[in-house]
Coordinates of C-alpha atoms in Angstrom, one line a residue:
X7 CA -142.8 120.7 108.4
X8 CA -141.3 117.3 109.9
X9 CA -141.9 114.2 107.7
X10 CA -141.6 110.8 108.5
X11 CA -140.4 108.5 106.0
X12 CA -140.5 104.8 107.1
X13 CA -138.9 101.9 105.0
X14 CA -135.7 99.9 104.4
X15 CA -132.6 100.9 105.8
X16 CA -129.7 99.1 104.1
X17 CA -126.0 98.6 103.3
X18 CA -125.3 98.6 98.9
X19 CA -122.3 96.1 98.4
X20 CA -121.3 96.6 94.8
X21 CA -118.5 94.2 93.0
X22 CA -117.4 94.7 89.8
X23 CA -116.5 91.4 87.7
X24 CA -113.9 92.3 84.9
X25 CA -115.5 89.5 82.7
X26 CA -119.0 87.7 81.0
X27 CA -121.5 85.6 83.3
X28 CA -122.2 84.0 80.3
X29 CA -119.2 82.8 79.7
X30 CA -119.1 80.4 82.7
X31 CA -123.0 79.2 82.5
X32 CA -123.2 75.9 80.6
X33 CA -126.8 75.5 79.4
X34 CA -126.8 71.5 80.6
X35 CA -126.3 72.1 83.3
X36 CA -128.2 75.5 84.7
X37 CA -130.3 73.0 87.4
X38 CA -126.9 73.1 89.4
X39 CA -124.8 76.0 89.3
X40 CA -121.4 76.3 91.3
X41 CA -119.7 79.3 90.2
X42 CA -117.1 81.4 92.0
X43 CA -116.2 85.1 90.2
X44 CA -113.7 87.1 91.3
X45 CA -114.3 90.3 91.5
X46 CA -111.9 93.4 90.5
X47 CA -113.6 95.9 92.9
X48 CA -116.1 96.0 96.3
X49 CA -117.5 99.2 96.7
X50 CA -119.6 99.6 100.4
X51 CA -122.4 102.4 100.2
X52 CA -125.3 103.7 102.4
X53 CA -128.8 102.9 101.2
X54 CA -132.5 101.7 101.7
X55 CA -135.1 103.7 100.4
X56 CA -136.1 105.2 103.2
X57 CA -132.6 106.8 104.4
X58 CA -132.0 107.9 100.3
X59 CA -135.6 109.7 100.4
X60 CA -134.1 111.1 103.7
X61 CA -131.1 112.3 102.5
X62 CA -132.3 114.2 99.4
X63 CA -135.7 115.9 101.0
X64 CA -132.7 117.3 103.4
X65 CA -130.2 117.7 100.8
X66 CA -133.5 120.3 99.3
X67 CA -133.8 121.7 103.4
X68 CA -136.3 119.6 104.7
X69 CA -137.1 117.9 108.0
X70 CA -137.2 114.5 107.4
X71 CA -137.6 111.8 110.5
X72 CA -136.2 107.9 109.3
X73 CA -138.7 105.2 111.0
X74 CA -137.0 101.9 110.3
X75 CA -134.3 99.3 112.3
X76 CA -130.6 98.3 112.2
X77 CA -128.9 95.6 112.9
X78 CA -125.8 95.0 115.0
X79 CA -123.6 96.1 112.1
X80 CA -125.7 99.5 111.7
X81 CA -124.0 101.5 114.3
X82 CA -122.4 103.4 111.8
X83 CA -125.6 104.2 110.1
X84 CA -126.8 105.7 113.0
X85 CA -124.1 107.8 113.3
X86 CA -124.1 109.3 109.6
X87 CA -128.2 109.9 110.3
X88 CA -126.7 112.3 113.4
X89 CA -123.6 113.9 111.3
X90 CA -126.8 114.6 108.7
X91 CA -128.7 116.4 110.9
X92 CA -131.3 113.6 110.0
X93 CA -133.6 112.9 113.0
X94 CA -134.7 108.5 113.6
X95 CA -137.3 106.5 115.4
X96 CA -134.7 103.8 114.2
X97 CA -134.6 100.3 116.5
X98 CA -131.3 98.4 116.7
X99 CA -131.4 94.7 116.7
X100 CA -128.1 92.5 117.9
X101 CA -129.2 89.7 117.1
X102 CA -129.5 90.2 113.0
X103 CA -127.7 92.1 110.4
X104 CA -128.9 95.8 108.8
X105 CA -130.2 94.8 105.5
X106 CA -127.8 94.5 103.0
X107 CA -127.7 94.0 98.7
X108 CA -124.9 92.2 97.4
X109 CA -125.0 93.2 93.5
X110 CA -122.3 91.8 91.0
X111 CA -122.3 94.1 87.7
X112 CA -120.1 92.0 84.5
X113 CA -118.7 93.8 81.7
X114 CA -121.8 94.0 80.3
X115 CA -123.8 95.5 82.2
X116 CA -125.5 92.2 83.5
X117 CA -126.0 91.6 87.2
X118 CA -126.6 89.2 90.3
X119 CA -128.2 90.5 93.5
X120 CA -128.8 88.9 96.6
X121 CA -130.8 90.8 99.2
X122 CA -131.1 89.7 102.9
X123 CA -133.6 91.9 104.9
X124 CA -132.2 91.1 108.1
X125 CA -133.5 93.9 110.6
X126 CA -136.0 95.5 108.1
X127 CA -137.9 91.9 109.0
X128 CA -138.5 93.3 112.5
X129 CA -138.8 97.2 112.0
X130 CA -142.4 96.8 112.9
X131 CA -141.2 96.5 116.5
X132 CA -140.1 100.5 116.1
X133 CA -142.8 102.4 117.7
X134 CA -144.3 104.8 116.1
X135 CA -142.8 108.8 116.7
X136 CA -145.4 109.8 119.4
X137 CA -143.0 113.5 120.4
X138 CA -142.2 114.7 116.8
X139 CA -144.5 117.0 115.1
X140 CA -144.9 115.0 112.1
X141 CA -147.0 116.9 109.6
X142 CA -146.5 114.8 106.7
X143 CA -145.3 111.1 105.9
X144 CA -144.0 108.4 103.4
X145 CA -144.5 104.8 103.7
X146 CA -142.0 103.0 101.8
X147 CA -140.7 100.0 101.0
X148 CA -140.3 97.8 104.3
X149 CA -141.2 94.3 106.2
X150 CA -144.4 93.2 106.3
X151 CA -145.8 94.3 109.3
X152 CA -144.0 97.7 109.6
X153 CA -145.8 98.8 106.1
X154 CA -149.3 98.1 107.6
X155 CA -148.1 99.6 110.9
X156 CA -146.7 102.5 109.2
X157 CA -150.4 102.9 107.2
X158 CA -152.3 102.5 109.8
X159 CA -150.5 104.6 112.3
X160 CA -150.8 107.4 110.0
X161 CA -154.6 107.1 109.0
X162 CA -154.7 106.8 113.3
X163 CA -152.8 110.1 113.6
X164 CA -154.6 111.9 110.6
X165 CA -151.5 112.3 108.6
X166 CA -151.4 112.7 105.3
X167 CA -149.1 110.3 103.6
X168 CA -147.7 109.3 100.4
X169 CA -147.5 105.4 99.9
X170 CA -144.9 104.0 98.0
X171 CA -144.9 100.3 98.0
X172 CA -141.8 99.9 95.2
X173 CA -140.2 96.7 95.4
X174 CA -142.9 95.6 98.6
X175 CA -145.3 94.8 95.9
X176 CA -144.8 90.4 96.3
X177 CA -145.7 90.7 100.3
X178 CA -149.0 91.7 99.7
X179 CA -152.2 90.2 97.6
X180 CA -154.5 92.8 95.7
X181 CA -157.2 93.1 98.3
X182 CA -154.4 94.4 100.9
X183 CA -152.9 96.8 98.0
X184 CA -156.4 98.4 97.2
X185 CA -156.5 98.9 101.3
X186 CA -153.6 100.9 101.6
X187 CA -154.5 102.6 98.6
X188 CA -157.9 103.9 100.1
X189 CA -156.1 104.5 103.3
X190 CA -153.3 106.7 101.4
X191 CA -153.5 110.4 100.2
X192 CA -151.3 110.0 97.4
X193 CA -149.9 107.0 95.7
X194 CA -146.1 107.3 93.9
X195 CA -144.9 104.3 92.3
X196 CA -142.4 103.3 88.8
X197 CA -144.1 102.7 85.5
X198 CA -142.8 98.9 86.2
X199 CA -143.9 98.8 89.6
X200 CA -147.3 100.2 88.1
X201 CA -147.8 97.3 85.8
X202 CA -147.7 95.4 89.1
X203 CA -150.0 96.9 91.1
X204 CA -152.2 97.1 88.0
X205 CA -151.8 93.1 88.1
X206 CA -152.7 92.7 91.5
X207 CA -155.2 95.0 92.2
X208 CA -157.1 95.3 88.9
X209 CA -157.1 98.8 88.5
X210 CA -155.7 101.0 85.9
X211 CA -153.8 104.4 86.6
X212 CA -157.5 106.6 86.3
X213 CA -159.2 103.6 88.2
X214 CA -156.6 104.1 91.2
X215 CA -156.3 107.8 91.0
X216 CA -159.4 108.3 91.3
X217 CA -158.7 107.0 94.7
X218 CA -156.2 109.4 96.1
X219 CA -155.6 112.8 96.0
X220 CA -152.9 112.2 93.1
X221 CA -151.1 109.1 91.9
X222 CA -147.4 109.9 90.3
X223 CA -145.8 107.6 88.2
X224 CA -142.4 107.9 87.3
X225 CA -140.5 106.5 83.9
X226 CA -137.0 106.9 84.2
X227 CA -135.8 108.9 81.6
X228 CA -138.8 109.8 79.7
X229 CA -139.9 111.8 83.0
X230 CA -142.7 111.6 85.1
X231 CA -146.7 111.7 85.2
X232 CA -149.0 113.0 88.2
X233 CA -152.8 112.3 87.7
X234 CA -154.4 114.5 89.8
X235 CA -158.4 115.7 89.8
X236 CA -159.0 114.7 86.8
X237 CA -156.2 116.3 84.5
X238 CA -152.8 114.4 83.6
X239 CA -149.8 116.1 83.6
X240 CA -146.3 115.0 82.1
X241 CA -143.0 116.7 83.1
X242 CA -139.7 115.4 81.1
X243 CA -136.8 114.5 83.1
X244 CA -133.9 116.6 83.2
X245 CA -131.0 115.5 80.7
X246 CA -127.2 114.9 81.7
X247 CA -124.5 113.9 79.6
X248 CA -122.6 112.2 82.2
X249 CA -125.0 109.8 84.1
X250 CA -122.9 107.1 86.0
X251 CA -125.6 105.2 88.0
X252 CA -129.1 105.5 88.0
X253 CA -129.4 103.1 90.8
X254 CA -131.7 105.0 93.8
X255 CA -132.8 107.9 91.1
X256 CA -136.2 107.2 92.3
X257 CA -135.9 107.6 96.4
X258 CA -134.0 111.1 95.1
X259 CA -136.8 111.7 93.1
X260 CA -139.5 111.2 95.8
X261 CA -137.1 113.8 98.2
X262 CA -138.2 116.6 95.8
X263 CA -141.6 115.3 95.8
X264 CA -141.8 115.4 99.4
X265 CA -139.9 118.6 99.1
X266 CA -142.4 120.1 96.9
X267 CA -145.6 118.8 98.5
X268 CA -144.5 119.9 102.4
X269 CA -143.9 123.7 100.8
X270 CA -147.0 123.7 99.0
X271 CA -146.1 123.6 95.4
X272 CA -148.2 123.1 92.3
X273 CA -147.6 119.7 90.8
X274 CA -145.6 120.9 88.0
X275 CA -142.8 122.6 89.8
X276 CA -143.1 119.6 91.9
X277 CA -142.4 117.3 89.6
X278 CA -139.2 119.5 88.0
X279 CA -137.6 119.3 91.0
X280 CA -138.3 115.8 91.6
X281 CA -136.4 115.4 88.5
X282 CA -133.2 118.2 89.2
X283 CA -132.5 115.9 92.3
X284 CA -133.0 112.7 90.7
X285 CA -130.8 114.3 87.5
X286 CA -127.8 115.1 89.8
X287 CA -128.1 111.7 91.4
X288 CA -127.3 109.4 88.3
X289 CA -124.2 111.8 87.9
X290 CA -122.6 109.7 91.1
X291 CA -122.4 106.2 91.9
X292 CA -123.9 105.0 95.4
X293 CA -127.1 105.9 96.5
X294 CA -126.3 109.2 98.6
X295 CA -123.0 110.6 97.5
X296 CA -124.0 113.6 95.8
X297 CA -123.8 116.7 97.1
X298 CA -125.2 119.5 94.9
X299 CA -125.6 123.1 97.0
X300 CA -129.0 125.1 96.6
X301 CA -127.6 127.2 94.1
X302 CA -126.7 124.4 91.6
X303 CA -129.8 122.7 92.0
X304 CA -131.2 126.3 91.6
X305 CA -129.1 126.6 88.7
X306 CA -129.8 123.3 86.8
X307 CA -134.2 124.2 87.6
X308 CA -133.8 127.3 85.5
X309 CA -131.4 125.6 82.7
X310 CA -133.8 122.7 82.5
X311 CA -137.1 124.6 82.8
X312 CA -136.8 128.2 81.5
X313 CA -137.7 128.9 85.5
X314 CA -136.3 130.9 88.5
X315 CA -136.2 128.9 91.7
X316 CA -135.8 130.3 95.2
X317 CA -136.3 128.1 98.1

């Protein structure tokens, strides 16, 4: 089963400051900051959601298509997506950067992030995969226009499609979220992200599953819900000791789901292994630098759940 994923494509710059922010902000005078820090550390990794999705539903043995843009600096990207084995509809702008996160972390945990969306702002200009057989689809986090493109192109090509609107939740008003949500099969979205859409759209999590074929909501480290015909069901997360970064847990997350939906699973083992990818994620820093085999993530399904996996 191919699926397309569509969304962000992006470059994850991460300095480390061996020091306080707060030690340089003077509350006077907050209406006109000039501060320079120094960083110890600049660490350059691959993300966007789309391409981490991408990466973990093949990670799992999946057939996952990316649908987004690069810019002139993304040449590289293109080429990791082909030592992957990961097939792309993916334009490549000259004329603009790929869209890159600048994210300063202190000694206490506190951050700065800057975010320029540089060729995601023009991914709508990506036509839509016409040759692939895509059975299945995501529509993630993206510009503007390439979201409702994305949506509409899949209601257009009866495809079934989860949509995931994440941090895309400011470019849209409430009627235009309630749309996509009657457009979409399934809905998957943060507990945070959640409160948002709640916000915007005036529905609750029954009001808006009752919708959709299922709405998931995930909360970090006290697991995951799916609300699906009627019945709720909550699966815990899966536990590690030594979790280094939880920074794109979710897009891992939503490769098992994608996994788990394209081979037909029942929601619960769904969701578990959801959570084994997203568990062996946080145990590596950047976005798509783990690398578990099938066995461990076979291995860590049973010692989590009490249940065999083969796949």
């Amino acid at each position: 089963m191919s699926v397309m994923i569509s969304g962000s494509i992006a470059y994850d710059n991460i300095l480390s400051y061996n020091g306080r922010f707060s030690d340089h902000l003077i509350a006077d005078s907050l209406d006109h900051i000039n501060l320079t820090f120094v960083t110890e550390s600049m660490t350059r990794n691959y993300g966007g959601c789309a391409a981490n999705i991408a990466y973990a539903l093949k990670l799992l043995g999946g057939d996952p298509i990316v649908v987004g843009a690069v810019g002139t600096d993304g040449s590289d990207y293109l080429y990791r997506f082909d030592e992957l084995e990961i097939k792309t509809a993916v334009s490549k702008f000259n004329d603009t950067y790929t869209a890159q996160c600048f994210i300063t972390t202190d000694l206490t945990g506190s951050q700065l992030a800057t975010f320029n969306p540089g060729a995601m702002n023009r991914a709508h200009e990506q036509s839509f995969p016409e040759k692939e057989n895509i059975t299945f689809a995501l529509v993630g986090p993206d510009g503007r226009q390439a979201m409702i493109n994305r949506v509409n192109e899949c209601v257009a090509h009866k495809i079934p499609f989860i949509f995931d609107i994440g941090q895309g939740v400011s470019l849209f008003n409430g009627d235009e979220i309630r749309d996509f949500i009657h457009k979409a099969d399934y809905v998957a979205a943060s507990a945070y992200e959640m409160e948002l859409i709640e916000r915007a759209t005036g529905l609750n999590a029954e009001a808006l599953a009752g919708c959709v074929k299922a709405l998931i909501v995930t909360h970090g480290a006290s697991g995951s819900t799916v609300y699906a015909q009627g019945k709720v069901l909550t699966v815990p997360a899966v536990r590690v000791d030594n979790d280094l970064d939880p920074v794109g847990a979710g897009d891992a997350y939503r490769g098992g789901l994608l996994f788990g939906l394209s081979e037909g699973w029942d929601w619960e083992k769904t969701l578990r292994i959801a959570s084994v990818v997203a568990s062996f994620k946080v145990q590596s820093k950047g976005a798509q630098n783990y690398k578990p085999s099938k066995e461990e993530i076979a291995a860590r399904f049973e010692q989590a759940y009490g249940e065999k996996l083969e796949f």
